[in-house]
Coordinates of C-alpha atoms in Angstrom, one line a residue:
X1 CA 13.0 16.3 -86.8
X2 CA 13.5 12.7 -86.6
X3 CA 10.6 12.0 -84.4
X4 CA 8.2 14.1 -87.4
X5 CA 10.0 12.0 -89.8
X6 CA 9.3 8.9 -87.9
X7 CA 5.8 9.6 -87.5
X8 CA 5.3 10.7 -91.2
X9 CA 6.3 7.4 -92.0
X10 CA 4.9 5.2 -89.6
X11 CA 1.5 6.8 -90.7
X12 CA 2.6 6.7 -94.3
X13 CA 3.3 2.8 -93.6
X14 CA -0.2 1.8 -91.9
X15 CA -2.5 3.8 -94.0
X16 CA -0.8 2.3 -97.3
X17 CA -0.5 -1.7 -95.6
X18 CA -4.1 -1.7 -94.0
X19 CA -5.8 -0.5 -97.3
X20 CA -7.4 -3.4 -98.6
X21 CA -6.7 -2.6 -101.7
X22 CA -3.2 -3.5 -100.9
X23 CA -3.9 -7.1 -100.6
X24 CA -2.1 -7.2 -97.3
X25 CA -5.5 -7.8 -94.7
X26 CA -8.9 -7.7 -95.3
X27 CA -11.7 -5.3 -94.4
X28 CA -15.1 -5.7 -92.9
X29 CA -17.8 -3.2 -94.0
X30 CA -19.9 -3.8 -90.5
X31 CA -17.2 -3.9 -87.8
X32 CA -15.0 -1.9 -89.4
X33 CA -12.0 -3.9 -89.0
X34 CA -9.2 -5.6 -91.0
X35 CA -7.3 -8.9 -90.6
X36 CA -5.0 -10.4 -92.2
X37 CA -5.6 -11.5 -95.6
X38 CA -5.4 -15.3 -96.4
X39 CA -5.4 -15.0 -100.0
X40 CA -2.4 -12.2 -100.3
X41 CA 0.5 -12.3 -103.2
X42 CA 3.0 -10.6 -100.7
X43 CA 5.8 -12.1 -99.3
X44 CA 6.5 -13.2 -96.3
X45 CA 8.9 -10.2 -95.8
X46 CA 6.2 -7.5 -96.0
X47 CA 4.0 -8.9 -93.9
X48 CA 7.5 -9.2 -91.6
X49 CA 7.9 -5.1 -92.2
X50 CA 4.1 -4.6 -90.9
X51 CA 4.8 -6.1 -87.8
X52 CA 8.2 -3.9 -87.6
X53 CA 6.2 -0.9 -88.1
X54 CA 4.0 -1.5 -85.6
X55 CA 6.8 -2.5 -83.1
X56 CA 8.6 0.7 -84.2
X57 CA 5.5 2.8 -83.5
X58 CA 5.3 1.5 -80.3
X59 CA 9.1 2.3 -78.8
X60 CA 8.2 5.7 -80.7
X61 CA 4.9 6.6 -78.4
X62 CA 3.4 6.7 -81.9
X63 CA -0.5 6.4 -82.7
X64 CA -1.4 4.2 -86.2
X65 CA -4.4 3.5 -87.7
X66 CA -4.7 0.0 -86.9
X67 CA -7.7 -1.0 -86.7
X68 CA -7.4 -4.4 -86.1
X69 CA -9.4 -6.8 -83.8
X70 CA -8.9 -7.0 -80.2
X71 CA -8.8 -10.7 -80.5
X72 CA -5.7 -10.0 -82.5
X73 CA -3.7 -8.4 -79.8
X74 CA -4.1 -11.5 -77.6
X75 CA -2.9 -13.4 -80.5
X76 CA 0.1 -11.8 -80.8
X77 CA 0.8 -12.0 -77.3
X78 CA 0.3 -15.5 -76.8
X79 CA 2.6 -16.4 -79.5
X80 CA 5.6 -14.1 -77.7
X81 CA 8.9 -15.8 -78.0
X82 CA 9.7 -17.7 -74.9
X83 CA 12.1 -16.3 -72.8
X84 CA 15.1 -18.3 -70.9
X85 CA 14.7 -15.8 -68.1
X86 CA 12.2 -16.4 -65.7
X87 CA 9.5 -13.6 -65.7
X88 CA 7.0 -11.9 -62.9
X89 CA 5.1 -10.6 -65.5
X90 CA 1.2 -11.6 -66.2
X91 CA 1.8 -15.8 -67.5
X92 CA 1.9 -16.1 -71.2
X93 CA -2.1 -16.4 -72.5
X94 CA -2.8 -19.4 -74.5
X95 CA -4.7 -18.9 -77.3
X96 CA -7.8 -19.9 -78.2
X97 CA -10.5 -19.0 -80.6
X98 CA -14.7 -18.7 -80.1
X99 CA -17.4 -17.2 -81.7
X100 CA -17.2 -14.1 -79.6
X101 CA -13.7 -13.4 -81.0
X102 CA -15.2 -14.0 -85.1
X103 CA -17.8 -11.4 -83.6
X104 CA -15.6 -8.8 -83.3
X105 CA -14.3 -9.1 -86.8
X106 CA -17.2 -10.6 -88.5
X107 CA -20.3 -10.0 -87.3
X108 CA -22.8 -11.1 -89.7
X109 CA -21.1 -14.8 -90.0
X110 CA -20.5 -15.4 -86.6
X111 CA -24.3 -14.1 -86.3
X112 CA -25.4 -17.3 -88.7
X113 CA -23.5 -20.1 -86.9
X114 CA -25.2 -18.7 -83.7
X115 CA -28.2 -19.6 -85.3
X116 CA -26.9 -22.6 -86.5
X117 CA -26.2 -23.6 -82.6
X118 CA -29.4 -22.3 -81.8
X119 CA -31.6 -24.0 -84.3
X120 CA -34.0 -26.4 -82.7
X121 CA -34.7 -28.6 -86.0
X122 CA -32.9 -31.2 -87.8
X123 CA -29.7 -29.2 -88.8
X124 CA -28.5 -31.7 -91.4
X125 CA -31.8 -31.8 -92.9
X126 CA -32.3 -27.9 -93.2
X127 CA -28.9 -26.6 -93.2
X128 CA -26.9 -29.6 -95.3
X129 CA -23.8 -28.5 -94.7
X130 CA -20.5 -30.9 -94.5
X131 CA -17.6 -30.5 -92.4
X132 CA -16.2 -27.8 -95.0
X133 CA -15.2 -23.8 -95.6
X134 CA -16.2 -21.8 -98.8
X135 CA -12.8 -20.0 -99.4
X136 CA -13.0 -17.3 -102.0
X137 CA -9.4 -17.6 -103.8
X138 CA -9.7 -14.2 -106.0
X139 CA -13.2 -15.6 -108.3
X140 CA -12.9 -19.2 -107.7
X141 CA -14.7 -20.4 -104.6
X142 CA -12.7 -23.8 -103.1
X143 CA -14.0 -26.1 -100.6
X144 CA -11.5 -26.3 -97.7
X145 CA -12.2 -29.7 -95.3
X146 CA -11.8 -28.2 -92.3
X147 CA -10.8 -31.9 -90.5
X148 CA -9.5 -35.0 -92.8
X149 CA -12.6 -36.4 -94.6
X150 CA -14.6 -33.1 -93.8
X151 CA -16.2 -33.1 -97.2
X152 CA -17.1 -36.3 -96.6
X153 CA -18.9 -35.8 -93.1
X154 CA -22.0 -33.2 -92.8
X155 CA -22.9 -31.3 -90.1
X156 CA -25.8 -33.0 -87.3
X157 CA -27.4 -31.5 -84.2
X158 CA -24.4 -33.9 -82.4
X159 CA -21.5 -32.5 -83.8
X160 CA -22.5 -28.9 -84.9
X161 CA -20.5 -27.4 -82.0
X162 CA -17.5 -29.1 -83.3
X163 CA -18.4 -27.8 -86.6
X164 CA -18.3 -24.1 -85.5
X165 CA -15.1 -24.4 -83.7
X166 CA -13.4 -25.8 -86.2
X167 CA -14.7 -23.2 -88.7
X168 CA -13.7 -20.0 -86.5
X169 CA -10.0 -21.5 -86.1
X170 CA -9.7 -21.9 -89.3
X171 CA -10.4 -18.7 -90.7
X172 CA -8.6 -16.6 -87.5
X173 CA -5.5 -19.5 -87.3
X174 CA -5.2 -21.4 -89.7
X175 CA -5.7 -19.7 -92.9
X176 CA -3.5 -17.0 -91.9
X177 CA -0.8 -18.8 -90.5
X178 CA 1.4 -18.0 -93.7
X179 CA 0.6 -14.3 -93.1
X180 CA 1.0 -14.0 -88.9
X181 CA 4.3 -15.6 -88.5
X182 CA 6.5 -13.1 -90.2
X183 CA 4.4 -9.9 -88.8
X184 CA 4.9 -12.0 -85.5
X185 CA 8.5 -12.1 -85.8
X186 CA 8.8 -8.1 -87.2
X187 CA 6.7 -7.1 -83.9
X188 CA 9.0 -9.3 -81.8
X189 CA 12.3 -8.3 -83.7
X190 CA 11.7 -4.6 -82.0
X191 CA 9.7 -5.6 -79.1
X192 CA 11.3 -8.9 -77.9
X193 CA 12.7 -9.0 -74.4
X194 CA 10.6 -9.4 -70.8
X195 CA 8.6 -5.9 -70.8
X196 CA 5.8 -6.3 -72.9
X197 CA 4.7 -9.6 -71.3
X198 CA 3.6 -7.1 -68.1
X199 CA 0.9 -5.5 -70.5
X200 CA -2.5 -7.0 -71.6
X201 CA -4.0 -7.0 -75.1
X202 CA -5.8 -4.3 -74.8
X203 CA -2.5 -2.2 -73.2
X204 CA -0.9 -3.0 -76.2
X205 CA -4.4 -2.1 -78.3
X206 CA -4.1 1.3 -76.8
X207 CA -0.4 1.5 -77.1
X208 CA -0.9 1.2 -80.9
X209 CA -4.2 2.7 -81.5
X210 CA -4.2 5.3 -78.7
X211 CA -7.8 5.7 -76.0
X212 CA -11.2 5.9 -78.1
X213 CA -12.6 7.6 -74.7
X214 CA -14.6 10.9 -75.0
X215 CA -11.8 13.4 -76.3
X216 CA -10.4 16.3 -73.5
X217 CA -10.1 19.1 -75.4
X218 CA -9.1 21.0 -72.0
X219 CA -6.2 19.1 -72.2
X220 CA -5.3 19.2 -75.5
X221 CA -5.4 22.8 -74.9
X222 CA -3.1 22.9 -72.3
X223 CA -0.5 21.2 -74.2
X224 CA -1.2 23.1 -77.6
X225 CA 1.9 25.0 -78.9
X226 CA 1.9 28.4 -81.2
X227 CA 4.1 29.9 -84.0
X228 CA 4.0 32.9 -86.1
X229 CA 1.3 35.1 -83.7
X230 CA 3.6 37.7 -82.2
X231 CA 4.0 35.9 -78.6
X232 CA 5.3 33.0 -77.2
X233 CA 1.0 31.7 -75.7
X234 CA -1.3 34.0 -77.7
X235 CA -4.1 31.9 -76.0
X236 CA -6.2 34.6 -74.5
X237 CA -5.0 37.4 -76.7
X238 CA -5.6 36.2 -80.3
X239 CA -9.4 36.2 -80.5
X240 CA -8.9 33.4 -83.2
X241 CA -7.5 30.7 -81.0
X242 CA -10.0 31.0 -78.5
X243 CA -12.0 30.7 -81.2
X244 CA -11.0 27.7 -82.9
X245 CA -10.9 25.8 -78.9
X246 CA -14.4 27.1 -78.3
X247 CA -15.7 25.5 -82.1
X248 CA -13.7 22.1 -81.0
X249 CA -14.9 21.7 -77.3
X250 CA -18.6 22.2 -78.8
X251 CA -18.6 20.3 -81.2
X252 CA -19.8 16.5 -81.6
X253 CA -17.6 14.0 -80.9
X254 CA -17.7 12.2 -84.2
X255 CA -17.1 15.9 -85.7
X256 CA -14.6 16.5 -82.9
X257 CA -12.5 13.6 -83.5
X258 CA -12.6 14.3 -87.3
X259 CA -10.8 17.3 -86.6
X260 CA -8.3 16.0 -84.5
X261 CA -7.8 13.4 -87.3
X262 CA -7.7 16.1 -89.6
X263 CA -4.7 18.0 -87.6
X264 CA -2.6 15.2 -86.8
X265 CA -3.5 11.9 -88.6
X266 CA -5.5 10.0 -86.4
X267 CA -8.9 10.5 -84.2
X268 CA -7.2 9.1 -80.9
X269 CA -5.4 10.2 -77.9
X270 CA -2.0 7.9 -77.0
X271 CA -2.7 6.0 -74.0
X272 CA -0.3 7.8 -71.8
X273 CA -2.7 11.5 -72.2
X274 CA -2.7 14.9 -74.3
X275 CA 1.1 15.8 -73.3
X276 CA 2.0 13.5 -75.9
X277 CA 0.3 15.0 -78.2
X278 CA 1.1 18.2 -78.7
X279 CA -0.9 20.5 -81.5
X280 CA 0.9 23.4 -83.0
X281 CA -1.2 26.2 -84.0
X282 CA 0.6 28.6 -86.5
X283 CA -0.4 32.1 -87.9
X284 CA -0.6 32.2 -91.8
X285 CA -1.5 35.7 -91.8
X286 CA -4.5 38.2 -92.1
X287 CA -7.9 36.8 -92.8
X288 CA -8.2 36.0 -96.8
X289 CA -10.5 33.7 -99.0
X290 CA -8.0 30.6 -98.0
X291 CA -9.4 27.6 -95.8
X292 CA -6.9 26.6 -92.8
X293 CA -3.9 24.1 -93.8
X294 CA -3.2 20.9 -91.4
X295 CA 0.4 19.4 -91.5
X296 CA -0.2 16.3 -89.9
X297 CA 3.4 14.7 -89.4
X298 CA 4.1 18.2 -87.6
X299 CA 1.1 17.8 -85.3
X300 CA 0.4 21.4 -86.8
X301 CA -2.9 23.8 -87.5
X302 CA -2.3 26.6 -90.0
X303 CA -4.7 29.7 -89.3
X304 CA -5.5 33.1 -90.3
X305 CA -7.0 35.6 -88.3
X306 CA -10.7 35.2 -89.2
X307 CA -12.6 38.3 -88.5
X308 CA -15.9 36.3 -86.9
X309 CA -15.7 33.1 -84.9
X310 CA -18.9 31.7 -88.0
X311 CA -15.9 32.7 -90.5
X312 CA -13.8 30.7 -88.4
X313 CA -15.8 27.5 -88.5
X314 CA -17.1 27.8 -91.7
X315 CA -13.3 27.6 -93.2
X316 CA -12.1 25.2 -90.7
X317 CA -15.2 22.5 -91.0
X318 CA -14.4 23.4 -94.9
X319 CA -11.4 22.2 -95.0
X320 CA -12.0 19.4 -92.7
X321 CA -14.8 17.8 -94.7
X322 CA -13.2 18.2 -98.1
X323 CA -9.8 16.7 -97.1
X324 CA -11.8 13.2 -95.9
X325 CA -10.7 10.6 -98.5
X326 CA -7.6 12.9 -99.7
X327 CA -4.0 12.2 -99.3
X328 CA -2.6 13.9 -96.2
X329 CA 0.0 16.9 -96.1

């Protein structure tokens, strides 16, 4: 019961934080990614909790919606506490920033300042831009210099590679400086120590997020769990469950992967397989006008013995659709 109720909350935790609406990070419509937010009115303490959760969720072999950047999880490895004892492990990454990494967050921007690299005309002339970054501060758009004097020097065809670099560190360094050093020190307050430095960014990317490869429903099968049908594996003799595997493993893998999410809270398998992932299929009873019920800090699908397999999906792609956008059991 204490690993549901850790689960329930970690979940609980990221959908709540990583909702822009929260004010804690900031969403992109095209990539579909957040980052931390550089105009937030939290403390420093809840950004500190985020990174605890995420730590937490970690040691727990627990999957969160995270959907932060890649570039993110070498950021937070790079700035690892140092430790006194001397380590075999991969060497601590330094950190630096290029248009690639704005890419992945921001697509569209880091799209113009490739063309602002690329241009072949006079870029001062066309372009008329000065050393400077449009920060929008809640309605009220401020020109941040982004060296000393930058609104004061414009941008040339000499020094527009400067320009750019300085423009992607500020907006993934500096301007969230205030916001990354607590979540920092909440990730490292539960996953300090040696161990982690062995993993890359994208091990700890899937150790968070869990493996966006092609699902294995075989294998989710072969872990699944049942309750309430009569026997201990009614896999073969409960028309149902076959069933229900048969409408998964068809399926598309957008549509299967809402159904996972549906079941269990998220659309992703941990890193380390299936076996950590157990579903629990339970009998609610004979077949009646009521869609199938999905108790997702239990792991758990509720069913009732459907007489047609079209009955089947038509309740359970129902109830999947409908529930998008809802609060979760």
């Amino acid at each position: 019961m204490q690993a549901v109720s850790a689960k329930n909350g970690f979940f609980s935790s990221s959908v709540r934080v990583f909702n822009p609406e929260h004010g804690l990070f900031t969403y992109d419509e095209e990539s579909q990614l957040c980052y931390f937010n550089p105009n937030s009115f939290e403390t420093s303490d809840q950004f500190f909790l985020v990174g605890v959760v995420i730590g937490l969720a970690i040691y727990n072999s627990t999957i969160l919606d995270v959907a932060l950047p890649p570039f993110a999880y070498r950021k937070l490895l790079a700035a690892a506490p140092i430790s006194p004892v001397p380590s075999s492990a991969h060497p601590r990454p330094i950190m630096t920033y290029n248009l690639e990494d704005l890419a992945e967050w921001r697509p569209r921007l880091a799209a113009g300042l490739k063309q602002l690299l690329d241009y072949d005309g006079d870029v001062e002339e066309t372009f008329g831009l000065d050393f400077v970054v449009p920060v929008d501060k809640y309605g009220t758009v401020l020109q941040v210099p982004l060296c000393p004097g930058g609104e004061w020097k414009p941008v040339t065809n000499a020094n527009r590679r400067e320009f750019v670099d300085c423009y992607v560190r500020y907006l993934l360094d500096h301007a969230v400086t205030r916001q990354f050093e607590p979540f920092k020190r909440g990730f490292y307050t539960v996953c300090g120590g040696t161990a982690l430095s062995l993993f890359r960014p994208e091990e700890i990317e899937l150790l968070v997020r869990g493996s966006a490869t092609a699902l294995d429903i075989d294998s989710l099968r072969a872990a699944a769990e049942y309750d309430n049908w009569g026997s201990k594996n009614p896999d073969g003799t409960e028309p149902v469950i076959g069933w229900f595997w048969d409408t998964f493993k068809s399926a598309k893998p957008s549509e299967q992967r809402k159904l996972l999410s549906f079941i269990t809270g998220s659309d992703r398998i941990p890193a380390m397989g299936a076996a950590l992932l157990p579903i629990k299929i339970s009998c609610l009873g004979e077949d009646e006008e009521r869609y199938p019920i999905a108790r997702t800090c239990f792991n758990m699908l509720s069913l009732r013995r459907y007489g047609s397999q079209e009955r089947l999906e038509h309740m359970l792609w129902t109830a999947v659709h409908e529930s998008e956008g809802f609060g979760l059991k």
